Amino acid sequence: MDEKITLEGTIEEIIFRNETNGYVVCDIRCNRRLITTVGYMPFVNEGETVKVTGRWVTHPDYGEQLKVEFYEKKLPETVDAMERYLASGIIKGVGPATAKKIVEKFGDKAIDIVQLNPEKLSEIKGISIEKALKIGQAFNEQRELKNVVMFLQEYGISPSYSAKIYKVFGDRTIEEIKKNPYRLADEIFGIGFKTADRIAKNLGIEPTSKYRICSGIKYVLSQAAAAGHTFLTDGMLLNYTAKLLEIDIENIDDALISLVMDRAVYIENCEDCRRVYLASFYNAEINVSRKLLELACLSMKYDIDGFNDRIEQMQQEDGIILADLQKEAIKAAMTSGVLVITGGPGTGKTTIIKTIIRLLGKEGNKIALAAPTGRAAKRMTEATGFEAKTIHRLLEIGYVGDDEELVFQKNADDPVEADVVIIDEMSMMDILLMNHLLKALRPGTRLILVGDVNQLPSVGPGNVLKDIITSKLIKTVRLTEIFRQAQESMIVLNAHRVNRGEPPLMNVKDGDFYFITRNTGSSIVNTIVELCIKRLPATYGYDPMKHIQVLTPMKKGLTGVKNLNTELQKALNPPGKAKNEKVFRDCIFREGDRVMQIKNNYNLRWIKSSDLNCDGTGVFNGDTGIIKHIDTEEQVLTVLFEDERIVEYDFSILDELELAYAVTVHKSQGSEFPVIIMPAFTGPSMLMTRNLLYTAITRAKELVVLVGDADVVIEMINNDRETLRYSGLAEKLQKLGAEFWQNGR
């Protein structure tokens, strides 16, 4: 039984396939015998001819099986096998109907035609010359991909990641990896340094190689950036890098100096330590500081004498009464080059923005409104009645040049055509995006930054809004008064109570803030599902797919994003014969699913569903939409985003999407939903914080429902720790500010 044997046959049926690691259970027909075969055989399909080598094993339930140790794909030789092979979905653009036509036309020459003379496929009705060539290209790419998969499988890289790597490097994949395996960590989303390092080790790269250490340093700094930091102290960097690489700290200094010489890394000397930055973050902090101060130093011309009269007239026209702090903010906007307005919900930020727009607009100023995300921009548009764009759209991200390099087309050479720029949801702004925005503003542009400094900081690195306020160099107005209409909302009142460290008032009759007690993780999940599918739709008429958003502090566990999405998908969008599906790793994507983009992808092209002539590039972290179509033949998944953008995702980049029936509170920033449901269940103290609860509550417009343990809510309120972020913007503003005043600016 232990003897190694080799068999050749046709795959009759794929019984099981793990898309992540390529493990397959299948039936192979060898002559007239049907053999159950198990093992790692990525990218095999029904109808393919394979040569397998392995050993016989006996499964307690399924009996005798051949456990594969090595396999080789062979092109099919019979007409029937060819048709099954072509119909299997292995070739993008070829499904059962097209496969049948190809075999009927070319018989036993079908494979040769596809491989060597694909242009002849255009002789078949319904296949254009363009599609014919694409089929030929896909066939040959698939064969090359197999080699890449086999090469990378030795290093523990899954077939799905192999496909992503091949998409980046093409037919030079193996050559490029052998040359520099660390490019995988730098250029492939989802591949970490440790994987690249393992490959490098197997390729014989020395542990103390300067190149390895340089890559390790950059990796540690990029991991810090992913956690929100713009720098690490030199002591922290050396310790983290030494631990990562398992080498002595003494070996790291030379590599660090080399990176500094190459300007990949900057070292900033401070009183008590040295700060080490990746170049992009250091330059961003310097540029943001300088540009903010340059804009703030300019005195704006405005007839302040008639201000009170104009405000009085506007109050009468709009039937509103502005509070003193609101008037102060509006007045400051008229006279300041840069202004920060911060305040919680119900403090009148929107009223201030609308008034500023009217006053400055009457004077002929061209005004641009923007926010970091599509949802936030949409909210700004609805609240003010004036069009707001995402910052990416404002800066016109797109392709330029022969190489089609993706850049922000609005910059210092071609600035934004606006006299006034108003940015909402500033708490979401990271340092890199802020840098791009400021570079694109003309000297003399009036900049107004609006946000809630008590919300969670940006997902990206930096703490821009808080640092600007902390520097005390930029005019800031803090709004504290809650207006009467807002006071009627328990959501608003409770948000402020939580922010002050007080427990929320819950289950008030005819209120909009409720708590349901549940003591176990499973009962919390069951109640959340019931609220979504039955109770809230029946009681209030809410559509669970449009109006209800489940927010959670965590990714893992019973009440984490992953499990909640699984359960909500079962309830809200169960499988059906009419719904196509795509299994990707441990996730099932189904037509009709609500999904979210989880990384910025500046390359993805989109068209508008309402205007097919309107197109562009870029889908960004936090964008949400609905899966409209899954095409297994073309291997693309189509998403309709909330702002009417239609985007096609190749199956190889589906790791950029997640189900979004439930999302983390961090991912909800800048968004607003009619109904928020949130589990209150024990979790890590670093996540279960006051400002996380505050941020979650402020996402709701009409109704908040907390489900779980009331003690957990109290613990979150008492946990007022803020996640420490290493960010140098405040200090740079203060240092540069002193230089500005010294020079008389």
Coordinates of C-alpha atoms in Angstrom, one line a residue, residues 49-559:
T49 CA -6.1 15.1 -18.4
V50 CA -3.6 14.8 -15.5
K51 CA -0.7 12.6 -14.6
V52 CA -0.6 12.0 -10.9
T53 CA 2.0 10.4 -8.6
G54 CA 1.1 9.3 -5.1
R55 CA 0.3 6.6 -2.6
W56 CA -2.8 4.7 -1.7
V57 CA -4.4 5.6 1.6
T58 CA -7.6 4.3 3.2
H59 CA -10.1 6.9 4.6
P60 CA -12.3 5.7 7.5
D61 CA -15.4 7.0 5.8
Y62 CA -14.7 7.1 2.1
G63 CA -12.4 4.1 1.6
E64 CA -9.5 3.8 -0.7
Q65 CA -8.0 7.0 -2.2
L66 CA -4.9 8.1 -4.0
K67 CA -3.0 10.7 -2.0
V68 CA -1.2 12.9 -4.6
E69 CA 2.4 14.0 -4.0
F70 CA 3.0 15.3 -7.5
Y71 CA 0.8 16.1 -10.5
E72 CA 1.2 17.3 -14.1
K73 CA -1.5 18.6 -16.3
K74 CA -1.6 17.3 -19.8
L75 CA -3.6 18.7 -22.7
P76 CA -6.7 16.5 -23.5
E77 CA -6.5 14.4 -26.6
T78 CA -10.1 13.3 -27.4
V79 CA -12.8 15.5 -28.7
D80 CA -15.0 14.9 -25.6
A81 CA -12.2 15.6 -23.2
M82 CA -11.4 18.8 -25.1
E83 CA -14.9 20.1 -24.9
R84 CA -15.1 19.3 -21.2
Y85 CA -11.7 21.0 -20.6
L86 CA -12.6 24.2 -22.5
A87 CA -16.0 24.3 -20.8
S88 CA -14.6 24.0 -17.3
G89 CA -14.0 27.7 -16.8
I90 CA -10.2 27.4 -16.9
I91 CA -10.0 29.9 -19.8
K92 CA -11.4 33.3 -19.2
G93 CA -14.1 34.1 -21.7
V94 CA -14.9 30.4 -22.6
G95 CA -18.0 28.7 -21.1
P96 CA -19.9 25.6 -22.1
A97 CA -21.6 27.2 -25.1
T98 CA -18.4 28.6 -26.5
A99 CA -16.5 25.4 -25.9
K100 CA -19.1 23.4 -27.8
K101 CA -18.9 25.8 -30.8
I102 CA -15.0 25.6 -30.8
V103 CA -15.0 21.8 -30.7
E104 CA -17.8 21.5 -33.3
K105 CA -15.8 23.8 -35.7
F106 CA -12.3 22.4 -35.2
G107 CA -12.7 18.9 -33.8
D108 CA -9.5 17.3 -32.4
K109 CA -7.5 20.4 -33.5
A110 CA -9.5 22.6 -31.1
I111 CA -6.7 22.9 -28.4
D112 CA -4.0 23.6 -31.1
I113 CA -6.1 26.3 -32.5
V114 CA -6.7 28.0 -29.1
Q115 CA -3.1 27.7 -28.2
L116 CA -1.3 28.5 -31.6
N117 CA -3.8 30.1 -33.9
P118 CA -6.4 31.8 -31.7
E119 CA -7.3 34.3 -34.5
K120 CA -9.1 31.4 -36.3
L121 CA -11.7 31.3 -33.5
S122 CA -13.2 34.5 -35.1
E123 CA -14.5 32.2 -37.9
I124 CA -17.1 31.0 -35.3
K125 CA -20.3 33.1 -35.2
G126 CA -20.4 35.3 -32.1
I127 CA -16.6 35.4 -31.5
S128 CA -15.0 38.6 -32.7
I129 CA -11.3 38.8 -33.6
E130 CA -10.7 40.7 -30.3
K131 CA -12.4 38.0 -28.2
A132 CA -10.5 35.3 -30.2
L133 CA -7.2 36.8 -29.4
K134 CA -8.2 37.3 -25.7
I135 CA -9.1 33.6 -25.5
G136 CA -5.7 32.6 -26.9
Q137 CA -3.9 35.0 -24.5
A138 CA -5.9 33.7 -21.5
F139 CA -5.1 30.1 -22.4
N140 CA -1.3 30.8 -22.6
E141 CA -1.4 32.8 -19.4
Q142 CA -3.1 30.0 -17.7
R143 CA -0.3 27.6 -18.7
E144 CA 2.3 30.1 -17.5
L145 CA 0.4 30.7 -14.3
K146 CA 0.5 26.9 -13.6
N147 CA 4.3 27.1 -13.6
V148 CA 4.2 30.1 -11.2
V149 CA 1.8 28.3 -8.9
M150 CA 4.0 25.3 -8.7
F151 CA 7.1 27.4 -8.1
L152 CA 5.4 29.4 -5.3
Q153 CA 3.6 26.5 -3.7
E154 CA 7.0 25.3 -2.5
Y155 CA 7.1 28.5 -0.3
G156 CA 3.6 28.1 1.1
I157 CA 2.0 30.7 -1.2
S158 CA -1.6 29.9 -2.1
P159 CA -2.8 29.6 -5.7
S160 CA -5.1 32.7 -5.3
Y161 CA -2.1 34.8 -4.2
S162 CA 0.0 33.3 -7.0
A163 CA -2.6 34.6 -9.4
K164 CA -2.2 38.1 -7.9
I165 CA 1.6 37.9 -8.2
Y166 CA 1.4 36.7 -11.8
K167 CA -1.0 39.6 -12.6
V168 CA 1.7 42.1 -11.4
F169 CA 4.9 40.5 -12.8
G170 CA 3.5 38.5 -15.8
D171 CA 5.6 35.9 -17.6
R172 CA 8.7 37.3 -15.7
T173 CA 7.3 36.3 -12.3
I174 CA 9.7 33.5 -11.4
E175 CA 12.7 35.5 -12.7
E176 CA 11.7 38.6 -10.8
I177 CA 11.1 36.7 -7.5
K178 CA 14.4 34.9 -7.7
K179 CA 16.1 38.3 -8.3
N180 CA 14.4 40.1 -5.4
P181 CA 11.8 38.2 -3.4
Y182 CA 11.2 41.2 -1.1
R183 CA 9.3 42.9 -3.9
L184 CA 6.4 40.6 -3.0
A185 CA 6.0 42.3 0.4
D186 CA 6.4 45.8 -1.2
E187 CA 4.1 45.3 -4.2
I188 CA 1.5 42.6 -3.5
F189 CA -1.4 43.4 -1.2
G190 CA -1.7 40.6 1.4
I191 CA 1.8 39.2 1.1
G192 CA 3.8 40.0 4.2
F193 CA 7.5 40.4 4.7
K194 CA 7.8 37.0 6.5
T195 CA 6.6 35.2 3.4
A196 CA 9.1 37.1 1.2
D197 CA 11.8 36.4 3.8
R198 CA 11.1 32.7 3.8
I199 CA 11.5 32.6 0.0
A200 CA 14.7 34.6 0.2
K201 CA 16.1 32.2 2.8
N202 CA 15.3 29.2 0.5
L203 CA 17.0 31.0 -2.3
G204 CA 20.2 31.4 -0.2
I205 CA 20.1 35.0 0.8
E206 CA 22.1 35.5 4.0
P207 CA 20.3 36.5 7.3
T208 CA 22.6 39.5 7.7
S209 CA 22.4 40.6 4.1
K210 CA 22.2 44.4 4.0
Y211 CA 19.4 44.1 1.5
R212 CA 17.4 41.8 3.8
I213 CA 17.9 44.2 6.8
C214 CA 16.9 47.2 4.6
S215 CA 13.7 45.4 3.6
G216 CA 13.1 44.5 7.3
I217 CA 13.4 48.1 8.4
K218 CA 11.0 49.3 5.7
Y219 CA 8.6 46.6 6.7
V220 CA 8.6 47.5 10.4
L221 CA 8.0 51.2 9.5
S222 CA 5.2 50.3 7.0
Q223 CA 3.6 48.1 9.7
A224 CA 3.8 51.1 12.1
A225 CA 2.1 53.2 9.4
A226 CA -0.6 50.6 9.1
A227 CA -1.2 51.1 12.8
G228 CA -1.5 54.9 12.3
H229 CA 2.0 56.0 13.2
T230 CA 4.1 58.3 10.9
F231 CA 7.4 57.4 12.7
L232 CA 9.0 55.2 15.3
T233 CA 11.8 56.1 17.7
D234 CA 15.1 54.7 16.7
G235 CA 15.1 52.5 19.8
M236 CA 11.7 51.0 18.9
L237 CA 12.7 50.5 15.3
L238 CA 16.0 48.7 16.2
N239 CA 14.3 46.4 18.7
Y240 CA 11.4 45.6 16.4
T241 CA 13.7 45.0 13.4
A242 CA 16.1 42.8 15.4
K243 CA 13.2 40.7 16.7
L244 CA 11.7 40.4 13.3
L245 CA 15.0 39.4 11.6
E246 CA 16.4 37.5 14.6
I247 CA 19.7 39.3 14.3
D248 CA 21.8 41.5 16.6
I249 CA 20.9 45.2 16.8
E250 CA 24.5 46.0 15.9
N251 CA 23.9 44.6 12.4
I252 CA 21.1 47.1 11.7
D253 CA 22.8 50.5 11.9
D254 CA 24.7 50.2 8.5
A255 CA 21.5 49.3 6.7
L256 CA 19.7 52.2 8.3
I257 CA 22.4 54.6 7.2
S258 CA 22.2 53.1 3.7
L259 CA 18.4 53.8 3.6
V260 CA 19.0 57.4 4.8
M261 CA 21.6 57.9 2.1
D262 CA 19.1 56.6 -0.5
R263 CA 16.5 59.0 1.0
A264 CA 14.1 56.1 1.5
V265 CA 14.2 56.9 5.3
Y266 CA 14.6 60.1 7.2
I267 CA 15.9 60.5 10.8
E268 CA 14.7 63.5 12.8
N269 CA 16.7 64.5 15.9
C270 CA 14.5 65.4 18.9
E271 CA 15.3 66.3 22.5
D272 CA 14.8 62.9 23.9
C273 CA 15.2 60.6 20.9
R274 CA 15.6 60.1 17.2
R275 CA 12.5 59.7 15.1
V276 CA 12.7 57.4 12.1
Y277 CA 10.3 58.0 9.2
L278 CA 9.6 56.5 5.8
A279 CA 10.4 59.3 3.4
S280 CA 6.8 59.8 2.3
F281 CA 5.5 60.5 5.8
Y282 CA 8.4 62.8 6.7
N283 CA 8.0 64.9 3.6
A284 CA 4.2 64.9 4.1
E285 CA 4.5 66.3 7.6
I286 CA 7.0 69.0 6.5
N287 CA 4.9 70.0 3.5
V288 CA 1.6 70.1 5.4
S289 CA 3.1 72.2 8.1
R290 CA 4.6 74.7 5.7
K291 CA 1.6 75.0 3.5
L292 CA -0.9 75.4 6.4
L293 CA 1.2 78.2 7.9
E294 CA 1.6 79.9 4.5
L295 CA -2.2 79.9 4.0
A296 CA -2.9 80.9 7.6
C297 CA -0.5 83.9 7.5
L298 CA -2.5 85.6 4.8
S299 CA -5.1 88.1 6.0
M300 CA -8.4 87.8 4.1
K301 CA -10.1 91.0 2.8
Y302 CA -13.6 91.2 4.2
D303 CA -15.9 94.1 5.1
I304 CA -16.2 93.1 8.8
D305 CA -18.1 96.3 9.7
G306 CA -21.2 95.1 8.0
F307 CA -20.9 91.5 9.2
N308 CA -23.5 91.7 11.9
D309 CA -26.1 93.3 9.6
R310 CA -25.5 90.6 7.0
I311 CA -25.8 87.9 9.6
E312 CA -29.0 89.4 10.9
Q313 CA -30.5 89.6 7.4
M314 CA -29.6 85.9 6.8
Q315 CA -31.2 84.8 10.0
Q316 CA -34.4 86.5 9.1
E317 CA -34.4 85.0 5.5
D318 CA -33.7 81.5 6.7
G319 CA -35.7 81.6 9.9
I320 CA -32.8 80.6 12.1
I321 CA -31.1 82.0 15.2
L322 CA -27.3 81.6 15.3
A323 CA -25.6 81.1 18.6
D324 CA -22.6 83.3 19.6
L325 CA -20.1 80.5 18.9
Q326 CA -21.6 79.9 15.5
K327 CA -21.3 83.6 14.7
E328 CA -17.7 83.5 15.9
A329 CA -16.9 80.6 13.6
I330 CA -18.5 82.4 10.6
K331 CA -16.7 85.6 11.4
A332 CA -13.4 83.8 11.7
A333 CA -14.1 82.1 8.3
M334 CA -14.4 85.6 6.7
T335 CA -11.1 86.8 8.0
S336 CA -8.8 83.7 8.4
G337 CA -6.7 82.0 5.8
V338 CA -7.2 78.7 7.6
L339 CA -9.9 77.9 10.1
V340 CA -10.7 74.7 12.0
I341 CA -14.3 74.2 13.2
T342 CA -14.8 71.2 15.6
G343 CA -17.8 70.0 17.5
G344 CA -20.0 67.0 18.2
P345 CA -23.4 66.1 16.7
G346 CA -26.1 68.7 17.0
T347 CA -23.7 71.6 17.6
G348 CA -24.6 73.4 14.3
K349 CA -21.6 72.6 12.0
T350 CA -23.8 72.2 9.0
T351 CA -25.6 75.5 9.6
I352 CA -22.2 77.3 9.8
I353 CA -21.0 75.7 6.6
K354 CA -24.2 76.8 4.7
T355 CA -23.9 80.3 6.1
I356 CA -20.3 80.6 5.1
I357 CA -21.1 79.4 1.6
R358 CA -23.8 82.0 1.2
L359 CA -21.7 84.9 2.6
L360 CA -18.6 84.1 0.6
G361 CA -20.6 83.1 -2.5
K362 CA -22.4 86.5 -2.6
E363 CA -18.9 88.1 -2.9
G364 CA -18.1 86.1 -6.0
N365 CA -15.9 83.5 -4.4
K366 CA -15.7 80.2 -6.2
I367 CA -16.3 77.5 -3.4
A368 CA -15.3 73.8 -3.5
L369 CA -16.7 71.3 -0.9
A370 CA -15.1 68.0 -0.3
A371 CA -14.8 65.1 2.2
P372 CA -12.4 62.1 2.5
T373 CA -15.0 59.4 1.4
G374 CA -17.8 59.0 -1.0
R375 CA -20.4 58.6 1.8
A376 CA -19.1 61.7 3.7
A377 CA -19.2 63.7 0.4
K378 CA -22.8 62.5 -0.2
R379 CA -23.8 63.5 3.3
M380 CA -22.2 66.9 2.9
T381 CA -24.1 67.5 -0.4
E382 CA -27.5 66.5 1.2
A383 CA -26.9 68.6 4.3
T384 CA -25.8 71.8 2.5
G385 CA -27.6 71.7 -0.8
F386 CA -24.3 72.2 -2.6
E387 CA -22.3 69.6 -4.5
A388 CA -19.5 68.0 -2.5
K389 CA -16.8 65.8 -4.0
T390 CA -14.5 63.2 -2.6
I391 CA -11.0 64.7 -2.1
H392 CA -9.8 62.2 -4.7
R393 CA -12.3 63.6 -7.2
L394 CA -11.5 67.2 -6.3
L395 CA -7.8 66.5 -7.0
E396 CA -8.8 64.6 -10.2
I397 CA -7.0 61.4 -9.8
G398 CA -6.3 59.8 -13.1
Y399 CA -3.8 58.5 -15.6
V400 CA -1.2 60.7 -17.4
G401 CA 1.6 60.1 -19.9
D402 CA 2.5 57.3 -22.2
D403 CA 3.1 55.0 -19.2
E404 CA -0.4 55.7 -17.9
E405 CA 1.0 56.6 -14.5
L406 CA -1.8 57.2 -11.9
V407 CA -1.5 60.6 -10.2
F408 CA -3.5 63.4 -8.7
Q409 CA -3.7 65.7 -11.7
K410 CA -4.4 68.8 -9.5
N411 CA -1.2 69.9 -7.9
A412 CA 1.1 72.9 -7.5
D413 CA 1.4 73.3 -11.3
D414 CA -2.3 72.9 -12.0
P415 CA -4.1 73.8 -8.7
V416 CA -7.8 73.5 -7.8
E417 CA -9.8 76.3 -9.3
A418 CA -11.4 77.6 -6.1
D419 CA -11.1 80.6 -3.8
V420 CA -12.5 78.7 -0.8
V421 CA -12.1 75.0 0.0
I422 CA -14.3 73.5 2.8
I423 CA -13.4 70.0 4.0
D424 CA -15.8 68.0 6.2
E425 CA -15.1 64.9 8.3
M426 CA -11.5 66.1 8.9
S427 CA -11.0 63.4 11.6
M428 CA -10.8 60.9 8.7
M429 CA -8.0 62.8 6.9
D430 CA -4.6 61.1 7.0
I431 CA -1.3 62.8 6.5
L432 CA -0.6 61.7 2.9
L433 CA -4.1 62.8 1.6
M434 CA -3.8 66.1 3.5
N435 CA -0.4 66.7 1.8
H436 CA -1.9 66.1 -1.7
L437 CA -4.8 68.4 -0.9
L438 CA -2.6 71.3 0.3
K439 CA -0.2 70.9 -2.7
A440 CA -3.1 71.5 -5.0
L441 CA -4.3 74.8 -3.3
R442 CA -3.3 78.1 -4.8
P443 CA -1.6 80.7 -2.6
G444 CA -4.4 82.8 -1.0
T445 CA -7.0 80.0 -1.1
R446 CA -9.2 80.1 2.0
L447 CA -9.2 76.7 3.7
I448 CA -11.9 75.7 6.2
L449 CA -11.6 72.4 8.0
V450 CA -14.6 70.9 9.8
G451 CA -14.7 67.8 11.9
D452 CA -15.2 66.2 15.3
V453 CA -11.9 65.8 17.1
N454 CA -13.4 63.3 19.6
Q455 CA -14.1 60.7 16.9
L456 CA -11.7 57.9 16.1
P457 CA -8.6 59.0 14.2
S458 CA -8.1 58.3 10.5
V459 CA -7.6 54.7 9.3
G460 CA -4.4 56.0 7.5
P461 CA -1.3 57.2 9.3
G462 CA -1.2 60.5 11.2
N463 CA -3.6 62.4 13.5
V464 CA -4.1 65.4 11.3
L465 CA -7.1 67.2 12.9
K466 CA -5.9 66.7 16.5
D467 CA -2.4 67.7 15.7
I468 CA -3.5 70.9 14.0
I469 CA -5.7 71.8 17.0
T470 CA -2.9 70.8 19.5
S471 CA -0.4 73.1 17.8
K472 CA -2.5 76.2 18.7
L473 CA -1.2 77.9 15.6
I474 CA -4.3 77.5 13.4
K475 CA -7.5 79.5 14.3
T476 CA -9.9 77.0 15.9
V477 CA -13.5 77.3 17.1
R478 CA -14.9 74.6 19.4
L479 CA -18.6 74.2 19.3
T480 CA -20.1 73.0 22.6
E481 CA -23.8 74.1 22.6
I482 CA -26.4 71.5 21.5
F483 CA -29.3 73.1 19.8
R484 CA -32.9 72.6 20.8
Q485 CA -33.9 70.5 17.8
A486 CA -30.9 68.2 18.4
Q487 CA -31.8 68.0 22.1
E488 CA -34.9 66.1 21.1
S489 CA -32.8 63.2 19.9
M490 CA -31.5 60.7 22.5
I491 CA -28.9 59.8 19.9
V492 CA -27.3 63.3 20.1
L493 CA -27.8 63.6 23.9
N494 CA -26.3 60.2 24.5
A495 CA -23.3 60.8 22.2
H496 CA -22.4 63.9 24.3
R497 CA -23.1 62.0 27.5
V498 CA -20.7 59.2 26.4
N499 CA -18.1 61.8 25.4
R500 CA -18.3 63.3 28.9
G501 CA -17.9 59.9 30.5
E502 CA -21.6 59.6 31.5
P503 CA -23.8 56.5 30.9
P504 CA -26.4 56.9 28.1
L505 CA -30.1 57.2 28.7
M506 CA -31.7 54.1 27.1
N507 CA -35.1 52.7 26.4
V508 CA -36.9 56.1 26.9
K509 CA -40.5 55.8 25.7
D510 CA -40.9 56.9 22.0
G511 CA -37.1 57.4 22.0
D512 CA -34.5 56.6 19.4
F513 CA -31.9 54.8 21.6
Y514 CA -32.5 51.3 22.8
F515 CA -30.7 48.6 24.7
I516 CA -31.6 44.9 24.6
T517 CA -30.0 42.7 27.3
R518 CA -28.4 39.5 26.1
N519 CA -25.7 37.6 28.1
T520 CA -24.0 35.3 25.5
G521 CA -22.3 35.9 22.2
S522 CA -24.6 33.5 20.4
S523 CA -27.8 35.1 21.8
I524 CA -26.4 38.6 20.8
V525 CA -25.9 37.4 17.2
N526 CA -29.3 35.8 17.0
T527 CA -31.0 38.9 18.3
I528 CA -29.1 41.1 15.8
V529 CA -30.2 38.9 13.0
E530 CA -33.8 38.9 14.2
L531 CA -33.7 42.7 14.5
C532 CA -32.5 43.0 10.9
I533 CA -34.9 40.5 9.2
K534 CA -38.0 40.9 11.4
R535 CA -38.4 43.3 14.2
L536 CA -37.1 46.6 12.8
P537 CA -38.7 46.1 9.3
A538 CA -42.0 45.1 10.9
T539 CA -42.1 47.9 13.5
Y540 CA -40.5 50.8 11.6
G541 CA -40.6 49.7 8.0
Y542 CA -36.8 49.8 7.6
D543 CA -35.3 47.9 4.6
P544 CA -32.4 45.9 6.2
M545 CA -30.3 46.1 2.9
K546 CA -30.7 49.9 2.7
H547 CA -31.3 51.4 6.1
I548 CA -29.7 49.1 8.7
Q549 CA -26.0 48.9 9.4
V550 CA -24.5 46.6 12.0
L551 CA -21.3 48.0 13.6
T552 CA -18.9 46.1 15.8
P553 CA -15.7 46.9 17.6
M554 CA -14.0 43.7 16.5
K555 CA -13.1 41.6 13.5
K556 CA -12.9 38.2 15.3
G557 CA -15.1 36.3 17.7
L558 CA -18.8 35.5 17.7
T559 CA -19.7 39.2 17.6

